Backbone as numpy.savetxt, mean C-alpha at the origin, in Angstrom:
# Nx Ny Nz CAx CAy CAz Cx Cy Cz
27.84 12.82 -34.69 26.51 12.37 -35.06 26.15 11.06 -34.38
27.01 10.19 -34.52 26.92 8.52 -33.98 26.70 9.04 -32.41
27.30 9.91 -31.15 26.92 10.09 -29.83 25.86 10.40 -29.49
25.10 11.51 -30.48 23.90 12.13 -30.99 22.55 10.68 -30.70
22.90 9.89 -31.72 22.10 8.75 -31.94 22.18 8.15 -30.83
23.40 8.16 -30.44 23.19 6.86 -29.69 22.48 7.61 -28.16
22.79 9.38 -27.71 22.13 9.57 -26.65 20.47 10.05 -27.12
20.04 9.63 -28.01 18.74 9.94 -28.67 18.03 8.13 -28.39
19.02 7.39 -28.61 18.58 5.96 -28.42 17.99 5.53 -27.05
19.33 6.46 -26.19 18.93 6.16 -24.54 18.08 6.58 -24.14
17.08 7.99 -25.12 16.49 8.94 -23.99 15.24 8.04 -24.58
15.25 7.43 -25.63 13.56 6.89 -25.78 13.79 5.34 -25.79
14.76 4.78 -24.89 14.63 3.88 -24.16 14.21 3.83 -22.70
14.41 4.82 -22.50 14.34 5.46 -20.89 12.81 5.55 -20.92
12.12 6.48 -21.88 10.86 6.65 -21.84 10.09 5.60 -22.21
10.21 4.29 -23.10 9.76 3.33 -22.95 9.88 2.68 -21.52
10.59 2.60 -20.91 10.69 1.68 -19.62 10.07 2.38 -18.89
9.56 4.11 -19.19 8.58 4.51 -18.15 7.30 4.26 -18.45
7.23 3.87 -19.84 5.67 3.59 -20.17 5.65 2.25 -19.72
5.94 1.17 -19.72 5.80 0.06 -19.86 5.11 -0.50 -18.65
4.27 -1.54 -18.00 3.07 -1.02 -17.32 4.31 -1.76 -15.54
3.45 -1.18 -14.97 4.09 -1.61 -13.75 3.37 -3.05 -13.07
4.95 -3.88 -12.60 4.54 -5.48 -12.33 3.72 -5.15 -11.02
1.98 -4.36 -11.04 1.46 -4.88 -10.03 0.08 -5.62 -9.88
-0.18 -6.13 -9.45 -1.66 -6.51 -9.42 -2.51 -6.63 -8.26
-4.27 -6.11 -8.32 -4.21 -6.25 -7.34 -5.93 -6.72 -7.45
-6.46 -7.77 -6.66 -8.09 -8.45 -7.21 -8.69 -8.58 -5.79
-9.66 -8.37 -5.59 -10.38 -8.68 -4.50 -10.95 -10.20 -4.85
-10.42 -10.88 -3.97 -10.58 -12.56 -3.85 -11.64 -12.71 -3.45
-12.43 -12.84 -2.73 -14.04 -12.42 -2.16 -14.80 -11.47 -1.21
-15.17 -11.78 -1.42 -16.38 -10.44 -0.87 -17.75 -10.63 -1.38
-18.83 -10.47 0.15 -20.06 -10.99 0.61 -20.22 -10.05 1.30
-21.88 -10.43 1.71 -22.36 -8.87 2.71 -21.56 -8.72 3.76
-21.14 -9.97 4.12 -20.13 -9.61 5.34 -19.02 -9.45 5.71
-17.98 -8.99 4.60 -16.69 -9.10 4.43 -16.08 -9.32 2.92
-14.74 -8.71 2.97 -14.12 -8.80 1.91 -12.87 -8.98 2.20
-11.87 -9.45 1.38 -10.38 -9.82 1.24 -9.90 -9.30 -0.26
-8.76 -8.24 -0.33 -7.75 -7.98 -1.38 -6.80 -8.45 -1.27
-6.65 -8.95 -2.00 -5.03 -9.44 -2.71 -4.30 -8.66 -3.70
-3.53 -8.35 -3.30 -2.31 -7.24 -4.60 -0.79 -7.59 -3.94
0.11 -7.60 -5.48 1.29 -7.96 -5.58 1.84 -6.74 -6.05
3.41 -6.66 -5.86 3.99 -6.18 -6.78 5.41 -6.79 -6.70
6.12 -6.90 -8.10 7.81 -6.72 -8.40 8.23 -5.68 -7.93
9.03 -5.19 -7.26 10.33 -4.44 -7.44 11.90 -4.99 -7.38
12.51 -3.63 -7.95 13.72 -4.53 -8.09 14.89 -3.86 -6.49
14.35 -4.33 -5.81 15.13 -3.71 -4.40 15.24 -5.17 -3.36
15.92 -5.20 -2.86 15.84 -6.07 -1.39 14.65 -6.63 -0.42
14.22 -7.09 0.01 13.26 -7.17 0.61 13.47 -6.34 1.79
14.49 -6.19 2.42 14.73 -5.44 3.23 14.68 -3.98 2.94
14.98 -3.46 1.93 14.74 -1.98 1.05 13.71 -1.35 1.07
12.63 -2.77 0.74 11.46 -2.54 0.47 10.45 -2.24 1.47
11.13 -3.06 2.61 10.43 -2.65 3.84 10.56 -1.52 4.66
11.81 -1.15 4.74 12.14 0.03 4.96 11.07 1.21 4.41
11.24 1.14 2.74 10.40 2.32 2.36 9.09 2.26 2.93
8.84 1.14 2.66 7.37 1.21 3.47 6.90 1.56 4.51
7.52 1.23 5.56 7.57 2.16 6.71 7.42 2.99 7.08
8.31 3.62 5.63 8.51 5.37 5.86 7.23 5.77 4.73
5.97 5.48 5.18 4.76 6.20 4.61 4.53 6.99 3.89
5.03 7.96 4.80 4.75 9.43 4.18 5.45 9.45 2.59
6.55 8.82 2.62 6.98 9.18 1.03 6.58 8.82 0.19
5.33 7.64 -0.23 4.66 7.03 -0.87 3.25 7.15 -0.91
2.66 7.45 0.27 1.06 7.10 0.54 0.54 8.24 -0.33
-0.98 8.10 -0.74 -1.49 9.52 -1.42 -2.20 9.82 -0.32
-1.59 11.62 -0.46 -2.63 12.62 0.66 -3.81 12.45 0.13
-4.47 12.30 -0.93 -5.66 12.22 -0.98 -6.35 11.13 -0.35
-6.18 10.10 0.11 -6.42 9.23 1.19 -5.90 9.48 2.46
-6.14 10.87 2.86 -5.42 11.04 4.32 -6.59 11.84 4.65
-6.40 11.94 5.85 -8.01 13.11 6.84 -6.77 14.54 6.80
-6.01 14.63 7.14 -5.20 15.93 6.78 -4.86 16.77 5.34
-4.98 15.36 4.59 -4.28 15.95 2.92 -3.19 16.25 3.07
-2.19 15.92 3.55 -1.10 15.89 3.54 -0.03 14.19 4.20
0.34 13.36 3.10 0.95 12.11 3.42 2.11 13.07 4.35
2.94 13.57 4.10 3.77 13.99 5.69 3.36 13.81 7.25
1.97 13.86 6.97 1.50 13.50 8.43 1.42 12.40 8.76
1.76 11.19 8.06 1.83 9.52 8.32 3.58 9.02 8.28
2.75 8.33 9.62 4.26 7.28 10.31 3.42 5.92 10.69
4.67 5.22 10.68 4.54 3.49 10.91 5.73 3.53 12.04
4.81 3.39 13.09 6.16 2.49 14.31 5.74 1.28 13.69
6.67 0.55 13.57 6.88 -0.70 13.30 7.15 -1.53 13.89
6.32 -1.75 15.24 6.73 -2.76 16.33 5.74 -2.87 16.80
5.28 -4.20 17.61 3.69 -5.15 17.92 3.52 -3.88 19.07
2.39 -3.08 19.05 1.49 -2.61 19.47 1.74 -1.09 18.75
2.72 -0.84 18.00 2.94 0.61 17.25 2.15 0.86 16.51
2.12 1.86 15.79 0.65 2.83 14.85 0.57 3.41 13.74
0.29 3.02 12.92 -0.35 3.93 11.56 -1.03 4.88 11.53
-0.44 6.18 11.92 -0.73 6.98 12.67 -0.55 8.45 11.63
-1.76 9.59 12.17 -1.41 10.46 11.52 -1.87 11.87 12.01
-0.67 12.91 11.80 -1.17 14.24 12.84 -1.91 15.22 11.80
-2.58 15.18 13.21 -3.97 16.03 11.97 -3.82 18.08 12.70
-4.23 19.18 12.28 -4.12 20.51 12.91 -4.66 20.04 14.46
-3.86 21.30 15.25 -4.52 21.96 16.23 -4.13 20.62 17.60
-3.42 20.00 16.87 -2.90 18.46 18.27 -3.84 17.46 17.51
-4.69 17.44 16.93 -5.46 16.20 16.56 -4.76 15.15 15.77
-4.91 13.72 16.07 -4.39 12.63 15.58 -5.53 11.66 14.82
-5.39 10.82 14.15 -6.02 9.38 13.53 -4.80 7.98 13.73
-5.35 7.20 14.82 -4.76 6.23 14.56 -6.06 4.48 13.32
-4.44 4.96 12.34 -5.39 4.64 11.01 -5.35 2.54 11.40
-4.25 2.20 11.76 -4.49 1.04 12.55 -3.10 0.63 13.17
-3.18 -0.22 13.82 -2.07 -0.97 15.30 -1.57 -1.90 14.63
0.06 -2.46 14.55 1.02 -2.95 14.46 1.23 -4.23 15.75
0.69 -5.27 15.10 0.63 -6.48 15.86 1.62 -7.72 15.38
2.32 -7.42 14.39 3.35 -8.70 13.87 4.60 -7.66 13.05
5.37 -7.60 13.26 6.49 -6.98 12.77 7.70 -7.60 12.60
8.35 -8.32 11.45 9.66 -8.87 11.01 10.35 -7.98 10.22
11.01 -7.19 10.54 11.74 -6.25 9.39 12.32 -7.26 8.41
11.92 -6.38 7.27 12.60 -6.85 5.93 11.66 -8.35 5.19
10.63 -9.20 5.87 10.00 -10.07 5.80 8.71 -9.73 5.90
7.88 -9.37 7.05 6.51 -8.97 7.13 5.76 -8.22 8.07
5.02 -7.16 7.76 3.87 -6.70 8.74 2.73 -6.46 8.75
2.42 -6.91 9.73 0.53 -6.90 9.98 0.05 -6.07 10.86
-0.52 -5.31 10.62 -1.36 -4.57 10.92 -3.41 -4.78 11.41
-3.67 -4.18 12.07 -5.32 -4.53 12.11 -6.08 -3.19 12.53
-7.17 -3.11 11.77 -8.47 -1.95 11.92 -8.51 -1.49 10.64
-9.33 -0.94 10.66 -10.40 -0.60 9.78 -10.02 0.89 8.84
-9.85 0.76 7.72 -9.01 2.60 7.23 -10.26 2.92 6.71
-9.76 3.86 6.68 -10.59 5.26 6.79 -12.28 5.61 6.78
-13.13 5.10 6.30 -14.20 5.34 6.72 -14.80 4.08 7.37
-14.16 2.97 6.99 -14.05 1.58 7.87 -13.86 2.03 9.33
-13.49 2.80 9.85 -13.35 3.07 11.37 -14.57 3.33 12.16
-15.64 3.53 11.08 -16.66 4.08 12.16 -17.89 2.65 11.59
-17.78 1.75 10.97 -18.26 0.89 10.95 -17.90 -0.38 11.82
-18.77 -1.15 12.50 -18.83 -2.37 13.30 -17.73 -3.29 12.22
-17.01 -3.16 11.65 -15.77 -4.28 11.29 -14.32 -4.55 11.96
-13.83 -5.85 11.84 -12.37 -6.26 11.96 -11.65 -6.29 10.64
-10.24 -5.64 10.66 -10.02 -5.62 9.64 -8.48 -6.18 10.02
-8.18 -7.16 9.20 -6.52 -7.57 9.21 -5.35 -7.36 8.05
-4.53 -6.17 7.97 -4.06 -6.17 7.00 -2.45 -6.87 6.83
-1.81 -7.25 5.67 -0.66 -8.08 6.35 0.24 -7.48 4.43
1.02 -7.37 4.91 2.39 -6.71 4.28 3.58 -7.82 4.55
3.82 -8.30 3.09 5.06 -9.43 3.18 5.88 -9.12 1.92
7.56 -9.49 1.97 8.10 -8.87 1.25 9.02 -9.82 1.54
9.31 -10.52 0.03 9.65 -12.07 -0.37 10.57 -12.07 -1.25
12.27 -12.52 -1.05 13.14 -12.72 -2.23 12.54 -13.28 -3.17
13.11 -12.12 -4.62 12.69 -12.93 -5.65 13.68 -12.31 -6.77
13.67 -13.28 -8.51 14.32 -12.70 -8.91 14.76 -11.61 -9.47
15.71 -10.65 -9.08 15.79 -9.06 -9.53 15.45 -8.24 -8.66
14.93 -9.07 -7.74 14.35 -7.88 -6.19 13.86 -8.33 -5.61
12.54 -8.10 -5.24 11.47 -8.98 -4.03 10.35 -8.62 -4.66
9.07 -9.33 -4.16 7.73 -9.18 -4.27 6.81 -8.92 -3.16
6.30 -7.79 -3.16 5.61 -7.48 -2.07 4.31 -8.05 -2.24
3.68 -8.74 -1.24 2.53 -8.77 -0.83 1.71 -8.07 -0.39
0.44 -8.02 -0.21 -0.69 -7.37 0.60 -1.91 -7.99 0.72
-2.45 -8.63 1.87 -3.90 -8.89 1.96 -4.22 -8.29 2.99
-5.41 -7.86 2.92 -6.16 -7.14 3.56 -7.76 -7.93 3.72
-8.16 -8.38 4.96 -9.23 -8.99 4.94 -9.99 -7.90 6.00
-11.14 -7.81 5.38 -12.82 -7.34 6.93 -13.66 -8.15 7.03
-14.08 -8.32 7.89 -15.31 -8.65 8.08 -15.37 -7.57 9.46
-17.48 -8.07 9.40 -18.40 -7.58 9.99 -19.40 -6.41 9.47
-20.36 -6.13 10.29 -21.44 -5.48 9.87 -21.43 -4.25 8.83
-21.91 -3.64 8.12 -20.96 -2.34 7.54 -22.59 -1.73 7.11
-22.73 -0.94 6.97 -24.22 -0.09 6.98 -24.34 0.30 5.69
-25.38 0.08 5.43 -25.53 0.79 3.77 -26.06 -0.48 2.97
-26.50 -0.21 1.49 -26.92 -1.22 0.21 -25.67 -2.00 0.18
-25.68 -3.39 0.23 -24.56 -4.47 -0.31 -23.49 -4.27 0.56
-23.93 -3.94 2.12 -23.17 -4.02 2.90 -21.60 -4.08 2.26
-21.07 -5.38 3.21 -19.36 -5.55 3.27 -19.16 -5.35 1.48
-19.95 -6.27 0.86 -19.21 -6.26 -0.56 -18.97 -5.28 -1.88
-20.23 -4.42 -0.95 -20.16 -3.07 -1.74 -19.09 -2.41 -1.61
-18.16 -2.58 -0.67 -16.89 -1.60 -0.19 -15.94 -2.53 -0.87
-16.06 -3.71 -1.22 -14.65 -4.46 -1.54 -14.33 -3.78 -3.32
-14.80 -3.22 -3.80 -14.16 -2.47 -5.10 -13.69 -1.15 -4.80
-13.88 -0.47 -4.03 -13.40 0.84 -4.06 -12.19 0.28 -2.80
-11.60 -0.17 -2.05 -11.39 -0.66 -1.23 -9.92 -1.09 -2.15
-10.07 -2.02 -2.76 -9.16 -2.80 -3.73 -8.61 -1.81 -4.08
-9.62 -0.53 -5.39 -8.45 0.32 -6.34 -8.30 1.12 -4.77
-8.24 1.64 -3.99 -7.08 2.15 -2.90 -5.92 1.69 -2.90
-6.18 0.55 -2.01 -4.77 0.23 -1.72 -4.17 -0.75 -3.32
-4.64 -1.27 -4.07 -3.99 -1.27 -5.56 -3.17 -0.19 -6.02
-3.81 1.67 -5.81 -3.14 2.22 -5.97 -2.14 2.70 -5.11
-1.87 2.66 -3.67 -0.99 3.07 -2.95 0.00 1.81 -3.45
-0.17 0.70 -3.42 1.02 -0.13 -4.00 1.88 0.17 -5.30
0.89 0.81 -5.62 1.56 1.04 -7.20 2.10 2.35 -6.72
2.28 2.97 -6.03 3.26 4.20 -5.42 3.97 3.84 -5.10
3.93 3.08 -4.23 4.93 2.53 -3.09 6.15 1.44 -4.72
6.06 0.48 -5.60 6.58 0.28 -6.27 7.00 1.24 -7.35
6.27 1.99 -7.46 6.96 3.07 -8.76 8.48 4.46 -7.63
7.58 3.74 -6.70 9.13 4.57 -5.87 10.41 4.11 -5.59
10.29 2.38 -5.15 11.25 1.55 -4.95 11.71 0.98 -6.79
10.96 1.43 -7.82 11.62 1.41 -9.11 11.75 2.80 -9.84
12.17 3.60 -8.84 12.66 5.16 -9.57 12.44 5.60 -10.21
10.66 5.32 -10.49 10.17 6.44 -11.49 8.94 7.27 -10.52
C-alpha cells in the first residue's frame, strides 16, 4: 500500500510540474509606425551550449503552422555568418526565412530579414538569439527589432502584437523541449 502511495505521490507531482507555468516571457518594448522591437526570455534547465544546439536544429521545435510548407521538417539553420534560415518548400522550391551574420556557438546568434509576411514589405529586420549561464541552466534571449515602411492601417506597430505572440510562442517550444515536456 505505502509503494502504491508513494507511486501515486510521484505521478501527481509529475503532473503538477507539467502544469506549472513555463519561465518565459515575452513584451514588445516599442513599437511606432515605423518599427518595432520584442523582447522574450526564457529559463531552461540545460547548458547554454545544449540550448544552442537545439536551436539550431529548428525543425524539432518551430511550429509548422508558421511555415509556407506546413511542415517544421523543412527548416534548417546553418549556423555560420552568411548561412540560412532556410526552408524546402514542394517541387525544388525554397524560402530563405533570413541570413546568419554573427554566430558564437553555445553564446549567440543573429540573424537579419524580415519572417514571413515581413519579406515582402520595405523593412530591416535584426533578430539576435543569446544564451547566458545561469542558475540551473541558462537563459535564452531574443530580440528581434524592424524597422521601415510596412503597408497597411498602423503601419510598423500594428504588426508588433501579432509579431511578439509568434515568436513568444516558438520560444515557449523551443523551452518546453529543452525542459522535457
Amino acid at each position: 500500500m505505502q509503494s502504491g502511495i508513494r507511486r501515486l505521490g510521484w505521478h501527481m507531482a509529475s503532473a503538477i510540474v507539467l502544469l506549472l507555468p513555463q519561465t518565459v516571457s515575452s513584451k514588445v518594448s516599442s513599437a511606432d509606425a515605423t518599427g518595432f522591437t520584442i523582447e522574450s526570455t526564457a529559463s531552461v534547465p540545460v547548458s547554454p551550449h545544449e540550448a544552442y544546439a537545439a536551436f539550431v536544429d529548428v525543425a524539432r521545435w518551430w511550429d509548422p503552422v508558421h511555415t509556407w510548407s506546413g511542415n517544421a521538417a523543412n527548416l534548417s539553420i546553418d549556423a555560420r555568418a552568411g548561412g540560412c534560415f532556410c526552408e524546402t518548400l514542394p517541387d525544388g522550391g525554397s524560402v530563405q526565412h533570413m541570413q546568419v551574420v554573427y554566430a558564437a556557438p553555445g553564446e549567440q546568434l543573429r540573424l537579419v530579414g524580415g519572417l514571413g509576411p515581413l519579406q515582402e514589405q520595405s523593412v530591416a529586420g535584426s533578430m539576435t538569439w543569446t544564451f547566458a549561464p545561469a542558475e540551473g541552466g541558462c537563459t535564452i534571449g531574443l530580440t528581434y527589432r524592424v524597422a521601415g515602411r510596412i503597408e497597411g492601417e498602423g503601419g510598423a506597430e500594428s504588426w508588433a502584437a501579432p509579431v511578439d505572440f509568434v515568436l513568444g510562442s516558438q520560444l515557449e517550444r523551443l523551452s518546453k523541449l529543452l525542459s522535457g515536456h
